[in-house]
XYZ file of C-alpha atoms in Angstrom:
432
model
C 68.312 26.571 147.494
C 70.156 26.388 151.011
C 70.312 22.954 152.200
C 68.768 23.452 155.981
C 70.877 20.471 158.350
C 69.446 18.783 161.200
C 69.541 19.668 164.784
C 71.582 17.720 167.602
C 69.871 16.068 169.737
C 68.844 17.680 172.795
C 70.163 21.047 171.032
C 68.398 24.028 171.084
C 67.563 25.060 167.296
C 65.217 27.561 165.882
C 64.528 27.092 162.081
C 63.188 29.445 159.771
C 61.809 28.465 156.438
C 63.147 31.490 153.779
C 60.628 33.353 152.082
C 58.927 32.553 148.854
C 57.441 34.159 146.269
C 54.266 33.011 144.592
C 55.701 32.038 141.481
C 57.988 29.826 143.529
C 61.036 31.291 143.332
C 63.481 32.281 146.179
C 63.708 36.055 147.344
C 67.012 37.582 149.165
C 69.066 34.413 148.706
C 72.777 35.174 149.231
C 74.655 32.029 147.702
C 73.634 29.691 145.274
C 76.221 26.665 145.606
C 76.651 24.688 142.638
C 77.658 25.072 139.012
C 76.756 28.659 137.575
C 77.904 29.311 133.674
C 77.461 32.763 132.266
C 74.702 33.135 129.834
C 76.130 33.593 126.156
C 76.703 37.507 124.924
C 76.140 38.013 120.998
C 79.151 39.896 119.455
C 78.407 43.650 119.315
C 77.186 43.691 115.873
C 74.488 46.036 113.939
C 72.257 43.136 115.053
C 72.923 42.252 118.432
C 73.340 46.202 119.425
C 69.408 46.971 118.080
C 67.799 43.443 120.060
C 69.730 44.587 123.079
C 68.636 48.031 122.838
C 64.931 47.023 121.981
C 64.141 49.998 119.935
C 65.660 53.210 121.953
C 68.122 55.406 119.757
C 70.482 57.341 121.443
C 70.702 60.955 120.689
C 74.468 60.613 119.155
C 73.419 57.845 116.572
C 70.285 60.358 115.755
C 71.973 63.185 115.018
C 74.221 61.459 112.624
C 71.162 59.893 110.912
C 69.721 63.499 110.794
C 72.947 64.656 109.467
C 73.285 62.126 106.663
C 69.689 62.558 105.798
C 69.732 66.210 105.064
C 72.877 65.782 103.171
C 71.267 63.186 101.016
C 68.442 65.891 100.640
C 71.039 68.561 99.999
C 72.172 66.347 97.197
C 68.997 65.595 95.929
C 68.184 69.361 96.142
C 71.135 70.579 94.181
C 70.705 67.658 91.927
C 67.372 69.133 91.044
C 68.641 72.655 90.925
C 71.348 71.884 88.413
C 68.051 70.332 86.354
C 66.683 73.596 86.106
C 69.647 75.725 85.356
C 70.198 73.496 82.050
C 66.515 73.768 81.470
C 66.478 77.040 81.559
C 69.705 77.914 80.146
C 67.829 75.525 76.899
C 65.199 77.713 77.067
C 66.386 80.684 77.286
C 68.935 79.924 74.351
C 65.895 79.344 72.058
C 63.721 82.150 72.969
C 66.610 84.798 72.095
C 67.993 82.680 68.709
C 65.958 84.227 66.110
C 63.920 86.921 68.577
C 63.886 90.804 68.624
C 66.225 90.479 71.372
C 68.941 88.301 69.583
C 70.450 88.025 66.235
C 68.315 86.214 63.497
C 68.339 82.410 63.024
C 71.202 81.815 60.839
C 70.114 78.899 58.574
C 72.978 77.606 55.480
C 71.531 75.956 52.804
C 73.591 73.455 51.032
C 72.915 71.488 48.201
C 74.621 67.562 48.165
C 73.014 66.708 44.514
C 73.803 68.516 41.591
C 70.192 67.789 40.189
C 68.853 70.006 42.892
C 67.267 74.033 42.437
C 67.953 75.860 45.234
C 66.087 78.774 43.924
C 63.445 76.668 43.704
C 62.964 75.087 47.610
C 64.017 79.036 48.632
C 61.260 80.509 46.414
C 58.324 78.382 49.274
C 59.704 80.608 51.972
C 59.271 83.811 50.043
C 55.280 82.899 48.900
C 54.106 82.628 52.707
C 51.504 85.815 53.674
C 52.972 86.135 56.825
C 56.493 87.029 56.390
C 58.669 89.416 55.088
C 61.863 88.917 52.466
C 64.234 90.987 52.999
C 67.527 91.450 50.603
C 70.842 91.505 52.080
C 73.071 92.761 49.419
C 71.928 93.474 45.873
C 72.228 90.643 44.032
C 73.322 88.764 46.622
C 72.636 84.672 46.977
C 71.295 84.913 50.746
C 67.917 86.979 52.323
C 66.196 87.828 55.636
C 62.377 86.604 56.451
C 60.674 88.132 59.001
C 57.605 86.579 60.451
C 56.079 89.321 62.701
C 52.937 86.419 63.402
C 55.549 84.393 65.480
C 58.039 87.255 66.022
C 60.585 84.926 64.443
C 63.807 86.290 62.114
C 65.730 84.119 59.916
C 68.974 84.864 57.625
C 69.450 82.436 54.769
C 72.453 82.282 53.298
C 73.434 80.042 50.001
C 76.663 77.734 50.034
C 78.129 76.603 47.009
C 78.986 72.949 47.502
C 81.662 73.101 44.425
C 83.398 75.767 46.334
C 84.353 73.814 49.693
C 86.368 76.593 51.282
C 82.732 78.798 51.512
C 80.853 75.442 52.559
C 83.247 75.100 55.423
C 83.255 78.748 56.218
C 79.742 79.364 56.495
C 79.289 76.064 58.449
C 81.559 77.476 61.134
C 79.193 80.023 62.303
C 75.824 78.813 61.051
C 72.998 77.942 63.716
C 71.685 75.521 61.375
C 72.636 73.837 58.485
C 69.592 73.117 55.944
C 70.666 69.797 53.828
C 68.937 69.576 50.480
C 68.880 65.564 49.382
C 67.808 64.190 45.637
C 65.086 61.743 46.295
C 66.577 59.318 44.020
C 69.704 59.466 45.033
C 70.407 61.480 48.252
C 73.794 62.687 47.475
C 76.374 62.521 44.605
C 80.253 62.432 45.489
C 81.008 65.901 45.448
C 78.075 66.123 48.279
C 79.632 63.364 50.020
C 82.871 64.493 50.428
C 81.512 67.625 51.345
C 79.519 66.182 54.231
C 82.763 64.361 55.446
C 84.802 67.777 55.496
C 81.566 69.041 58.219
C 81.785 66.308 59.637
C 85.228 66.518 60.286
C 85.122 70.153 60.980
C 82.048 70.049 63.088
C 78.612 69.741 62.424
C 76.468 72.075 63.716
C 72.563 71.466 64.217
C 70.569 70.523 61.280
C 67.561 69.456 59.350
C 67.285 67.254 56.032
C 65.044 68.095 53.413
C 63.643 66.503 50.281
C 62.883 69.036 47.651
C 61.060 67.495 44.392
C 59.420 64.232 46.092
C 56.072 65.442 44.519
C 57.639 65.227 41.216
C 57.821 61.709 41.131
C 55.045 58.996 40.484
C 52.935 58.321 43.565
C 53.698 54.908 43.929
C 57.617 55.382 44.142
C 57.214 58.475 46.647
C 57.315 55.554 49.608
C 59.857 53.670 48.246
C 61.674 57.089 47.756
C 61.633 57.675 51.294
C 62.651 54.486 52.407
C 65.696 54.345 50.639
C 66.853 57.877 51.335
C 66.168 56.743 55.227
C 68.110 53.442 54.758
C 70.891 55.815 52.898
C 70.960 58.484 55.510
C 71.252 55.947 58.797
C 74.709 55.894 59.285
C 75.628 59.566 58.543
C 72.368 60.890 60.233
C 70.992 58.451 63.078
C 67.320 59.032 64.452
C 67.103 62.016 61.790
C 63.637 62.890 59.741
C 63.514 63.686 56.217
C 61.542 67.203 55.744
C 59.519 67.505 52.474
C 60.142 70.597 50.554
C 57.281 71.168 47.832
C 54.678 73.190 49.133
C 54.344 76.048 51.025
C 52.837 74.417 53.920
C 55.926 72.123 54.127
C 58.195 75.170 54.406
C 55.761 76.356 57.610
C 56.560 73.406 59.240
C 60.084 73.345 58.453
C 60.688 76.755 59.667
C 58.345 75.386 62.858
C 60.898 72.401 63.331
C 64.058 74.600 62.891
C 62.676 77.118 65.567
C 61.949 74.520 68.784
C 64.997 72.335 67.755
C 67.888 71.940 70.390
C 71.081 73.845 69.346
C 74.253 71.686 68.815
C 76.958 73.265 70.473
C 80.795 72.887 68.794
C 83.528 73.946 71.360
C 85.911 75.922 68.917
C 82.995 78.733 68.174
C 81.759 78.718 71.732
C 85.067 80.053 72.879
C 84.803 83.041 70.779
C 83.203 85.810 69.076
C 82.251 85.890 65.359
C 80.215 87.565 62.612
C 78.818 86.465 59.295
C 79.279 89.915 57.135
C 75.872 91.560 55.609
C 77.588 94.373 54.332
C 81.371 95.866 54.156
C 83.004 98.768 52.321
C 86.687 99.414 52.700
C 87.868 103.235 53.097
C 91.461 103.824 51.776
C 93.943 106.311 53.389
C 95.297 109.243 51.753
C 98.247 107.946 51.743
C 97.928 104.281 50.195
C 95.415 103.008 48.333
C 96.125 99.660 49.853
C 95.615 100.857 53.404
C 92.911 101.836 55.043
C 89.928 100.797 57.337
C 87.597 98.171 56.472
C 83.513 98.723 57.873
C 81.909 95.801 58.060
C 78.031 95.229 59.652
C 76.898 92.142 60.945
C 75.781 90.502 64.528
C 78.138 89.432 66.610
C 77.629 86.009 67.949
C 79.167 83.084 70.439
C 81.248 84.920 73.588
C 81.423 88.973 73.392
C 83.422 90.917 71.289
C 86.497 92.911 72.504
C 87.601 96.266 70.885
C 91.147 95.808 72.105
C 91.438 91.939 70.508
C 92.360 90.762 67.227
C 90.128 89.589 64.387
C 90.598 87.618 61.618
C 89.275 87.847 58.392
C 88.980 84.569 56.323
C 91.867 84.853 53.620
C 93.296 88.262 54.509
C 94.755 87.470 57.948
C 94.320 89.003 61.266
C 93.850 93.047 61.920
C 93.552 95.227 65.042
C 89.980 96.777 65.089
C 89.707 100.852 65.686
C 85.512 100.579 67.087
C 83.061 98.801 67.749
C 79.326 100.629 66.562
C 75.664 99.819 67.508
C 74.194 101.028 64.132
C 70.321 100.632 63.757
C 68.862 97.496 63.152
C 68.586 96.440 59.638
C 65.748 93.868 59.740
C 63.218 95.089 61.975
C 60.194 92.853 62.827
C 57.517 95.479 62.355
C 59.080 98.077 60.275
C 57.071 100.921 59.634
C 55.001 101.292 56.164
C 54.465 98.873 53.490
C 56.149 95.686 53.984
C 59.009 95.217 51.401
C 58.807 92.204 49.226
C 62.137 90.567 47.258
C 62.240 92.623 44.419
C 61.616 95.915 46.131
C 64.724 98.141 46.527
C 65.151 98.789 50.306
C 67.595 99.480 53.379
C 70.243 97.375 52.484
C 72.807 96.941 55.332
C 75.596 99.037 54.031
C 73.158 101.858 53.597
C 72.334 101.345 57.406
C 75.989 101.869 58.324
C 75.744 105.080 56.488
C 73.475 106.225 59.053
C 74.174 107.782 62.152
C 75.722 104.532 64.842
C 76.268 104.729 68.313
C 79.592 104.121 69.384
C 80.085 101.743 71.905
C 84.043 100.779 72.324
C 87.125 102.625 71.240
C 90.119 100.644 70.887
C 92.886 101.423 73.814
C 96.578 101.732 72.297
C 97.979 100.797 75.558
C 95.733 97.814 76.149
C 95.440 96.637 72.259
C 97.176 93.281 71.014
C 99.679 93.587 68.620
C 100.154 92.275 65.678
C 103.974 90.556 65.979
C 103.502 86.976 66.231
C 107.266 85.907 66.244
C 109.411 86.968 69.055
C 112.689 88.348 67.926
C 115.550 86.550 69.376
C 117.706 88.459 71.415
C 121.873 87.307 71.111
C 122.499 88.302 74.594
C 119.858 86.601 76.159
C 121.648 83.080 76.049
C 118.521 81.673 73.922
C 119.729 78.528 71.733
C 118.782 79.429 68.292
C 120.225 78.401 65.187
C 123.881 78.407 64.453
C 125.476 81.617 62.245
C 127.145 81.235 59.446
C 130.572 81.996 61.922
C 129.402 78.908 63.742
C 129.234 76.501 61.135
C 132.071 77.102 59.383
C 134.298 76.544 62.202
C 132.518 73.471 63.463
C 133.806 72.088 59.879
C 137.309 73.229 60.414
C 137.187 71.051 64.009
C 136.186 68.452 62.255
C 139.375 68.424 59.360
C 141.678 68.494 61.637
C 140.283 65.425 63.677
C 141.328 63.124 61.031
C 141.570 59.378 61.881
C 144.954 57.506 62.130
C 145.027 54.254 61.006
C 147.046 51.227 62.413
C 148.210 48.043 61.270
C 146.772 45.175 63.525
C 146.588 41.720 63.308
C 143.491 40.491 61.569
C 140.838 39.273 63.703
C 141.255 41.850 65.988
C 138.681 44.164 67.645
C 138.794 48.007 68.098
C 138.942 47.207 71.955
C 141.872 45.264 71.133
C 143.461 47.729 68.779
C 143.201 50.571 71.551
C 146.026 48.991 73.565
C 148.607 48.131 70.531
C 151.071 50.787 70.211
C 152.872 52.382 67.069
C 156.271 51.901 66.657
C 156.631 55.830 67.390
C 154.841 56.192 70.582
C 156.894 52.946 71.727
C 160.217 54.286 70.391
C 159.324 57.569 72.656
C 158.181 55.181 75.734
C 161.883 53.554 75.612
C 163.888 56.618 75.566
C 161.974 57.698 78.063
């Protein structure tokens, strides 16, 4: 407030009082005398910057909140689309394994007990009404079943677990592998160490099954299974044990082996291969031992190119002259009567006989030849291994570097020794 001061006497003073408001307070004062601190400013924080701005955004900080919102939904977005690629990629795996539109399920059946019948656990599949066996080759260990009901195709195919090579083989490009276990026992040694040379290989998707459980007392059938799960943890973790004595169990089996997920193994993603139904081998006229080899089979994994190389298991690897789309050998509905195991039918080298469309000719100019080693050039500078030439005068260098030996003092070191001189070379240093 302004401090008002008396008037003189006899002075001539007019006073004002300054105006008021009604809550008291002064309006339109100029100076306020006295002792005026500022008030306190919080630090610009996150905090202090909202209370000051009491709820107003500017349009700046919105538009980067609007930015890093929709990129948060962009990454939620693609997050979600990358969901339903794999899910349909999953899908769409499993509804062409096995379909019309796909090669057949390729199941190997391997036996890891000697006590086990093989014919015996394969003979459930061939009983059902609602398929069709099919022979591969005449006499051969492996069949096709087609189930037109659930427009399903399967190829079985035998491995012998005393020959490891074939176990290993056929395990390379089977879809699943179909384990046969003793109930007693599980597995003997020779099954063991053939499931640690998969294993070690790769091991593919597959199911365990328990043929002959009925066989044994009822009683022991639980404790049966319990031990063959306790033996199977730590080779097989989370896996079920299939039963394999009735017909119905085989229906389910083939159920379970249909809406399975595929394991993937990198080495036979990468590439192309074929399981051979049927080949014959044409000589030339002017070798016996050359010629061209036909063989049928799908082609599975990445897609096949005329102009590559392709090895054969145990022969080597061989430039290819075609590639032919003959008809298809195992047909869902094929017309007629359906064939049954012991009928004679189509076998597959009878359907190469028949009239195949070609597809791919191989390209001379484009096909990959067959040299593996590179043939050193001499003028080329490339370090390669020493001639004959070479070597023996490296050993002539080395006779006539022969070492001299000196007379020196014992005790003394070959630092030493360096700096003693022969009588000779000092005898040449004086008459010098």
């Amino acid at each position: 407030m302004r401090r008002l001061l008396p008037p003189l006497p006899g002075a001539y003073a007019i006073v004002s009082s300054p105006p008021f408001s009604p809550l008291g307070r002064l309006r339109g004062a100029d100076h306020r005398d006295g002792e005026q601190n500022k008030a306190h400013k919080a630090g610009k924080h996150r905090g202090s910057n909202a209370r000051r701005q009491g709820g107003r955004i500017p349009i700046k900080t919105l538009s980067k909140q609007q930015r890093r919102h929709l990129a948060k939904l962009d990454r939620k977005n693609r997050a979600w689309q990358l969901r339903q690629q794999h899910k349909e990629a999953v899908l769409e795996e499993k509804r062409n394994l096995g379909r019309k539109d796909g090669p057949p399920h390729l199941v190997v059946v391997v036996r890891l007990h000697s006590n086990i019948v093989t014919q015996r656990a394969l003979s459930l599949f061939w009983s059902s009404e609602a398929s069709t066996v099919c022979q591969t080759e005449a006499g051969g260990p492996g069949f096709a079943l087609l189930c037109p009901r659930s427009k399903l195709r399967w190829r079985f195919a035998v491995a012998d677990t005393g020959n490891l090579h074939t176990v290993l083989d056929l395990a390379k490009v089977a879809d699943t592998l179909l384990l046969l276990l003793d109930p007693l026992e599980g597995w003997d040694a020779a099954g063991d160490y053939c499931l640690s040379c998969i294993f070690a290989q790769g091991l593919p998707s597959y199911v365990l099954a328990v043929p002959g459980l009925v066989d044994q007392p009822l009683k022991k059938q639980l404790d049966c299974r319990k031990k063959l799960s306790k033996a199977i943890e730590k080779r097989f973790p989370e896996a079920k044990l299939f039963p394999l004595d009735t017909e119905q169990d085989s229906l389910l089996l083939l159920q379970h082996l249909a809406t399975q997920k595929q394991r993937h193994l990198a080495f036979r993603d990468r590439r192309a291969h074929l399981l051979a139904d049927a080949a014959e081998f044409l000589p030339s006229s002017d070798a016996a031992s050359v010629g061209t080899l036909k063989v049928s089979g799908y082609v599975r994994g990445r897609r096949l190119d005329v102009n590559s190389l392709v090895h054969i298991v145990g022969h080597g690897d061989f430039q290819m002259a075609q590639v032919d789309a003959p008809p298809e050998p195992f047909v869902l509905n094929p017309r007629g009567r359906p064939r049954s195991v012991g009928e004679p039918g189509d076998s597959a080298a009878e359907v190469m006989q028949e009239d195949a469309k070609v597809l791919s000719k191989a390209d001379p100019s484009k096909q990959e030849s067959l040299q593996s080693e590179a043939d050193p050039d001499p003028m080329d500078g490339e370090q390669t291994w020493p001639t004959e030439e070479e070597l023996r005068e490296a050993e002539e260098s080395l006779q006539q570097k022969k070492k001299i030996s000196k007379k020196v003092p014992k005790g003394t070191s070959a630092y030493q020794a360096a700096w003693i001189l022969d009588e000779e070379e000092f005898q040449n240093e004086e008459e010098g």
